[in-house]
Structures are given as C-alpha cells and as structure tokens.
PDB file of C-alpha atoms in Angstrom:
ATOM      1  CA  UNK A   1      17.794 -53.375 -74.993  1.00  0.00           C
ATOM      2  CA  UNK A   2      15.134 -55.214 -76.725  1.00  0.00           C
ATOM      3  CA  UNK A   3      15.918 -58.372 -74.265  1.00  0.00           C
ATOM      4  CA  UNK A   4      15.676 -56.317 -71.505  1.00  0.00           C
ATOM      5  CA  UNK A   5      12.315 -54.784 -72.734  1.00  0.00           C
ATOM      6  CA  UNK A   6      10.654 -57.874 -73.125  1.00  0.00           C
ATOM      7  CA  UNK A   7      11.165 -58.493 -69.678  1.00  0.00           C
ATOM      8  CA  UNK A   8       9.032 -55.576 -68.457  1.00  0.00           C
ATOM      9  CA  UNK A   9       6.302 -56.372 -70.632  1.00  0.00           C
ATOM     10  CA  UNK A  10       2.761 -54.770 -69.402  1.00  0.00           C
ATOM     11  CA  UNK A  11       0.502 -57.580 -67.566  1.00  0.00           C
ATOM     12  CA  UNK A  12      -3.120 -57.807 -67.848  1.00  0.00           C
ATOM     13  CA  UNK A  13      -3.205 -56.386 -64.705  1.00  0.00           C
ATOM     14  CA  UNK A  14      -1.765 -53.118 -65.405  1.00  0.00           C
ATOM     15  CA  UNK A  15      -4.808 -52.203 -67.426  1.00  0.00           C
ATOM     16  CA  UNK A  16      -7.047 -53.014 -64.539  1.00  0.00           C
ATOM     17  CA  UNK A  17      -8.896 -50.272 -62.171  1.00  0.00           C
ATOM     18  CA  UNK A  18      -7.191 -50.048 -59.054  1.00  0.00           C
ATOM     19  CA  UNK A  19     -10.345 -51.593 -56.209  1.00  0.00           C
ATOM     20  CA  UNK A  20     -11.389 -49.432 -53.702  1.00  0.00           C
ATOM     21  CA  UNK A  21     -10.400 -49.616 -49.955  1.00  0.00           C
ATOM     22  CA  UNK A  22     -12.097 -52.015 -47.802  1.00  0.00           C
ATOM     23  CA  UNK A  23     -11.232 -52.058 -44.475  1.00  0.00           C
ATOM     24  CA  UNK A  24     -10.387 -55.719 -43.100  1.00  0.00           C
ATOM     25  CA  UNK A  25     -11.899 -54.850 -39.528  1.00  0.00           C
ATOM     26  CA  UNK A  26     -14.492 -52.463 -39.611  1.00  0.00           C
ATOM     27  CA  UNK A  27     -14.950 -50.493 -36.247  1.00  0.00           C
ATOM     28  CA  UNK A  28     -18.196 -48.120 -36.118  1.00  0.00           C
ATOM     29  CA  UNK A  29     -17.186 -44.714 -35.177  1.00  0.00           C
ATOM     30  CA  UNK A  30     -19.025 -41.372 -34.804  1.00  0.00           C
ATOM     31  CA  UNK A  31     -20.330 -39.983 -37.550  1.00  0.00           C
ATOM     32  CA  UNK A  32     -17.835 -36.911 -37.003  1.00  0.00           C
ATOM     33  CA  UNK A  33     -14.797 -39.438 -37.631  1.00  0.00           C
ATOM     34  CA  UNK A  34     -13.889 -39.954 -41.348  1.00  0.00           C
ATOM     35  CA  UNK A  35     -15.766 -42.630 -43.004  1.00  0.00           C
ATOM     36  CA  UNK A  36     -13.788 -42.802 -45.819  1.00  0.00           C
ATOM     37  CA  UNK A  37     -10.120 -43.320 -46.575  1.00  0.00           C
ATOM     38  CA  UNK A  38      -9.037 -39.308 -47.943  1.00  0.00           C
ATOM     39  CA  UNK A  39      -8.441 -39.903 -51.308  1.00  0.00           C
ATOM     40  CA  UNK A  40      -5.010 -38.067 -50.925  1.00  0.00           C
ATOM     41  CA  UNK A  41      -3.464 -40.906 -49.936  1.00  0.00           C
ATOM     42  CA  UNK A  42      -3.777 -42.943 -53.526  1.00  0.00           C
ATOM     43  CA  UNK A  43      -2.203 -39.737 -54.881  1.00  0.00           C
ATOM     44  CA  UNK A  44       1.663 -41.031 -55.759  1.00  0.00           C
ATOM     45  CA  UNK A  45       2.836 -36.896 -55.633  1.00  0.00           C
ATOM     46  CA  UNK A  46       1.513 -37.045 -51.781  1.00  0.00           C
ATOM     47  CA  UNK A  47       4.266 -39.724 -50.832  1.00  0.00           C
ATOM     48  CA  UNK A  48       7.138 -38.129 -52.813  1.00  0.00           C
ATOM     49  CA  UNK A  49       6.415 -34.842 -50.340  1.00  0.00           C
ATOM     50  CA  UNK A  50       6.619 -37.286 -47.694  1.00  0.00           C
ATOM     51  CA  UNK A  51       9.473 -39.412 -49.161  1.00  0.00           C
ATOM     52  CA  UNK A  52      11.397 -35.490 -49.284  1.00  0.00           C
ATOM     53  CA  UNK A  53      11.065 -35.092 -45.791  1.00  0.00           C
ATOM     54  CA  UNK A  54      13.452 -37.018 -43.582  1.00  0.00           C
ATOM     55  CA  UNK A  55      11.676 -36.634 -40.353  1.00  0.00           C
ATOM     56  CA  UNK A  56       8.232 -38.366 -42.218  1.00  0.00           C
ATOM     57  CA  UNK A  57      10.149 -41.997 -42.701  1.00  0.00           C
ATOM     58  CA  UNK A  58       8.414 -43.267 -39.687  1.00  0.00           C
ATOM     59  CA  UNK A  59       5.313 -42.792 -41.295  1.00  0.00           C
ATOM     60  CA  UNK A  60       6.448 -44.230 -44.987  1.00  0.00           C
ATOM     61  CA  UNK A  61       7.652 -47.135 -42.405  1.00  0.00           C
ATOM     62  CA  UNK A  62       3.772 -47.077 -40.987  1.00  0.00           C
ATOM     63  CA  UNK A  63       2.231 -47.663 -44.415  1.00  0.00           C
ATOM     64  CA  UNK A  64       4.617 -50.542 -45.615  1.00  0.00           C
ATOM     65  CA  UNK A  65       4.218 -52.379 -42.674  1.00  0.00           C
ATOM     66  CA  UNK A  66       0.504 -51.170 -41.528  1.00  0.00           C
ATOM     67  CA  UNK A  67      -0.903 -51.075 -45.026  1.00  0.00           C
ATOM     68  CA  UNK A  68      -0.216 -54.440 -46.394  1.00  0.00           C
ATOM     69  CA  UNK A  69      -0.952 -55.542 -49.850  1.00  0.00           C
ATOM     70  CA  UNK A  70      -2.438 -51.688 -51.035  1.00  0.00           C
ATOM     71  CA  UNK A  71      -1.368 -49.302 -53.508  1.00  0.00           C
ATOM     72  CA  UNK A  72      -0.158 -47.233 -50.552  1.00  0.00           C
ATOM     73  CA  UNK A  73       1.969 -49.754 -49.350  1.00  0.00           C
ATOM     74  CA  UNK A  74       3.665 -49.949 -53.039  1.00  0.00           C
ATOM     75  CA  UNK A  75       4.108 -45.974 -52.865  1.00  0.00           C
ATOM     76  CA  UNK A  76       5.446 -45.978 -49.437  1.00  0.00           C
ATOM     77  CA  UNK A  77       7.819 -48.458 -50.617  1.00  0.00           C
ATOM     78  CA  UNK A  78       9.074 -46.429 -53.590  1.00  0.00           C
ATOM     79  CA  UNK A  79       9.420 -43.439 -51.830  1.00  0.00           C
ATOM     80  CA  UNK A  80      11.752 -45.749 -48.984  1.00  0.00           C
ATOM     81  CA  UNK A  81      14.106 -47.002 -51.751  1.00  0.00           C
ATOM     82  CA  UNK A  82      14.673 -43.387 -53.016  1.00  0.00           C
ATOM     83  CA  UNK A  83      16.233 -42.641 -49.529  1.00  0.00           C
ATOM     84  CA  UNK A  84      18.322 -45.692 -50.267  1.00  0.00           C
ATOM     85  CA  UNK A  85      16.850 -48.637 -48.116  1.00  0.00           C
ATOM     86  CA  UNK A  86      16.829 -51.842 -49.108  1.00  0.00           C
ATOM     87  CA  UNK A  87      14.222 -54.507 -48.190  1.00  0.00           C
ATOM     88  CA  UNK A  88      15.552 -57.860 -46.553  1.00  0.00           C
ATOM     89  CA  UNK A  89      13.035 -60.399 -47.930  1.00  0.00           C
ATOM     90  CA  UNK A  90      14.531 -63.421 -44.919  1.00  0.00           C
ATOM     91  CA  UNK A  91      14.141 -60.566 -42.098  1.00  0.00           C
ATOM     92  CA  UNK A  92      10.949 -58.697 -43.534  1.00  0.00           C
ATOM     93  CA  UNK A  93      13.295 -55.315 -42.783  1.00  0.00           C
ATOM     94  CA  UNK A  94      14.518 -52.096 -44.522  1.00  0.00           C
ATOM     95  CA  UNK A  95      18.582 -51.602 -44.496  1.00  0.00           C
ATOM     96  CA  UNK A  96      20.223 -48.690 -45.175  1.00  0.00           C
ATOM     97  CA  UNK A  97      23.988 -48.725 -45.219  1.00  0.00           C
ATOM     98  CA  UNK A  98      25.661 -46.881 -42.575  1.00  0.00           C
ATOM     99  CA  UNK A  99      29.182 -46.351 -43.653  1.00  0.00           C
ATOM    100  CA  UNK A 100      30.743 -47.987 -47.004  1.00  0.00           C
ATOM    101  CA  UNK A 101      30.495 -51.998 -46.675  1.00  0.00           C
ATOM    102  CA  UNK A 102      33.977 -53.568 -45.695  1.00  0.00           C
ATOM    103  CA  UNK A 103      33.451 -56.494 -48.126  1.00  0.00           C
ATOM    104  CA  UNK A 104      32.102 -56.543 -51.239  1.00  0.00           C
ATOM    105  CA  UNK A 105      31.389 -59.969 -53.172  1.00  0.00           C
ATOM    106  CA  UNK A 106      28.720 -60.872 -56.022  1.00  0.00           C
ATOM    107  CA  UNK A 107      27.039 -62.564 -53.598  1.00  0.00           C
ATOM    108  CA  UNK A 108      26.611 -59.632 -50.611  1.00  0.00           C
ATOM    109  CA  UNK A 109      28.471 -57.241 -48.619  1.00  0.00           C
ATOM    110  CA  UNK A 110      29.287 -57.029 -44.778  1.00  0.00           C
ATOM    111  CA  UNK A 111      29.377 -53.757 -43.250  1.00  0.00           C
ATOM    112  CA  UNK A 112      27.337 -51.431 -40.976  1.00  0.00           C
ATOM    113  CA  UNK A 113      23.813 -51.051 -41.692  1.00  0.00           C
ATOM    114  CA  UNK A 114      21.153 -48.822 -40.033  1.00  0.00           C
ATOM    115  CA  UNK A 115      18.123 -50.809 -40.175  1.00  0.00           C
ATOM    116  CA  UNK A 116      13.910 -50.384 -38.845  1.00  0.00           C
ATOM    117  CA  UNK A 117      12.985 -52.482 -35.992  1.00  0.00           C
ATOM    118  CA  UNK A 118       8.963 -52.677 -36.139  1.00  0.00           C
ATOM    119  CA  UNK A 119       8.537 -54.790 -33.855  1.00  0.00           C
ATOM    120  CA  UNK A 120       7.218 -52.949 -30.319  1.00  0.00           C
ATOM    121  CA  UNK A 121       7.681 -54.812 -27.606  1.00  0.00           C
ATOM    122  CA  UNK A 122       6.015 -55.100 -24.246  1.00  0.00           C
ATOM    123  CA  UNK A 123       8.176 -52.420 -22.956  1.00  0.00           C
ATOM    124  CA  UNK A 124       7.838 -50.145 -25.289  1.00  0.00           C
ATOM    125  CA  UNK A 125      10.898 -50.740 -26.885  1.00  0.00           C
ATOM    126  CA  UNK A 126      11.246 -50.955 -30.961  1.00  0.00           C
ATOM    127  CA  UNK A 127       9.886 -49.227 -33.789  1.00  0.00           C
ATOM    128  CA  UNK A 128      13.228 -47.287 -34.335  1.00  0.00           C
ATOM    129  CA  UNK A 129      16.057 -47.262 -36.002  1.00  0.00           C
ATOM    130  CA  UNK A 130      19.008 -49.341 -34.711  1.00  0.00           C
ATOM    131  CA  UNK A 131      22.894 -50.170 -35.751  1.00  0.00           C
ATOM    132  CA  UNK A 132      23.740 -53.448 -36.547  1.00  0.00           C
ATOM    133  CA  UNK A 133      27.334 -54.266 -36.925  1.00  0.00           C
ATOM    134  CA  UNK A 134      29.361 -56.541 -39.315  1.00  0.00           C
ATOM    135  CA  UNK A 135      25.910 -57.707 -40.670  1.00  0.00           C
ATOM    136  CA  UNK A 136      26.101 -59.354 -44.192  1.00  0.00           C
ATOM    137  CA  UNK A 137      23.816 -58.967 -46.416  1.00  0.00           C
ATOM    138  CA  UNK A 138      23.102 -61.502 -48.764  1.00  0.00           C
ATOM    139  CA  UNK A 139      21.832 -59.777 -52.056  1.00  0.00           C
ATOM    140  CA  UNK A 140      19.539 -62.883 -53.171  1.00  0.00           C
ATOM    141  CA  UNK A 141      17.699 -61.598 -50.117  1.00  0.00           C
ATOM    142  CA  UNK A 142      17.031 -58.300 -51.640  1.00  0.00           C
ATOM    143  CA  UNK A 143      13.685 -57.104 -52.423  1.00  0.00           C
ATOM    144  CA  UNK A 144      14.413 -55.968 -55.663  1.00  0.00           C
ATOM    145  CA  UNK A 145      10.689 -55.600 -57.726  1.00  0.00           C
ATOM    146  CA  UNK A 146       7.910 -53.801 -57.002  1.00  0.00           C
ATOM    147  CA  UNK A 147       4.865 -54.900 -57.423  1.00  0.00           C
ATOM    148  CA  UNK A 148       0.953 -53.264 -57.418  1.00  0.00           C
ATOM    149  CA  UNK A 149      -1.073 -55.433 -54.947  1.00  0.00           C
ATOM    150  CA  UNK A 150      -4.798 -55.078 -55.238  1.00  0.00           C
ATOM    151  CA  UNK A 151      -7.394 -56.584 -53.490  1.00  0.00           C
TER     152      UNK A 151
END
C-alpha cells in the first residue's frame, strides 16, 4: 500500500489556483449575451447531475471534445468513465462495451463495443453513437489517468 501511495504523490501543481477562462477566439456579442463563462460549470456536483442522466451524454461528449485542455473537460471525463466508457488514446474515442467481450487476453479484448463518432460530416452524418463489431481493443491504448489541465 505504501508503494502504491507513493505513486499518487501530490504535484506542485495540485496546490495551484485553478486560471480563469479565456476564450481562445473571442467573438463580440450583445451586451444581453453572457459575457462570462456561468461559474456553474467549474462546479464538479453540476457534472455528476449530468453524468446521472443518460439522455445528457451528448453533452458530457460536447465538453471533452469542445472544451479541450479545461477543468471541464477533466469533469466531463470523470463523469463519462462512471457510465463505463473507456477512452481509446490511438482513435481519440470513448468505448463502451456492448455485450461481454468474446476474448479476453492481458493484452486486450475483442468484442462488441458501442462507441462516439464526433466527427460530423458534410452530410450531416456523425456525432452519434455507432456499433462496431469484433473490434479489439488493445488495453495499452487505454486512457487510463486523469489529469487537471490548466491554462
């Protein structure tokens, strides 16, 4: 246990003040349009209410992909791998197993997996779930860490 505690030792980071949100492309809007992010959304019991609500993944899938490198992004992420996804580092994708994998090695599993297409195409097409098939997935391609970005 010790071992395994002086793994997860605090960085120098952790005692740092999370930064305030800076947009990377300011747009000027109306003065009747939010001008600040609502602070709600750094609050981590906000994204658990969302995380309990099944038809709110889209949104949890929104802020990982839309809100790259914040503390939202970290919370959305949580809240996905309670509902038992599982990033793919090689395909930048959440899995979620389907049905039971057919093989199971040390080294990954092949089954059915449900997994998030973000990518919208021309056509509209995308940003949905979808069924792939006899996929294997390799487990030294599993996100497995979280980790606090900050700007």
């Amino acid at each position: 246990m010790l071992e395994a505690a002086f793994h997860k030792l605090p960085q120098p980071k952790d005692s740092e003040r999370a930064k305030t949100y800076i947009p990377r492309h300011p747009a000027v809007t109306p003065a009747s349009y939010p001008q600040v992010q609502a602070s709600i959304v750094s609050n981590p019991t906000f994204w658990e209410r969302i995380g309990s609500d099944t038809l709110a993944t889209d949104m949890l899938f929104f802020a990982f992909y839309y809100q790259q490198n914040t503390y939202q992004q970290y919370l959305a992420a949580r809240e996905l791998k309670k509902q038992s996804w599982r990033f793919h580092r090689r395909y930048n994708t959440w899995f979620q197993r389907h049905v039971e994998p057919q093989v199971t090695t040390d080294e990954y599993e092949r089954g059915s997996y449900v997994y998030f297409d973000f990518h919208v195409t021309e056509d509209g097409s995308g940003w949905c779930q979808r069924i792939k098939n006899d996929f294997t997935f390799e487990y030294n391609y599993l996100e497995d860490e979280l980790s606090v970005q900050t700007n």
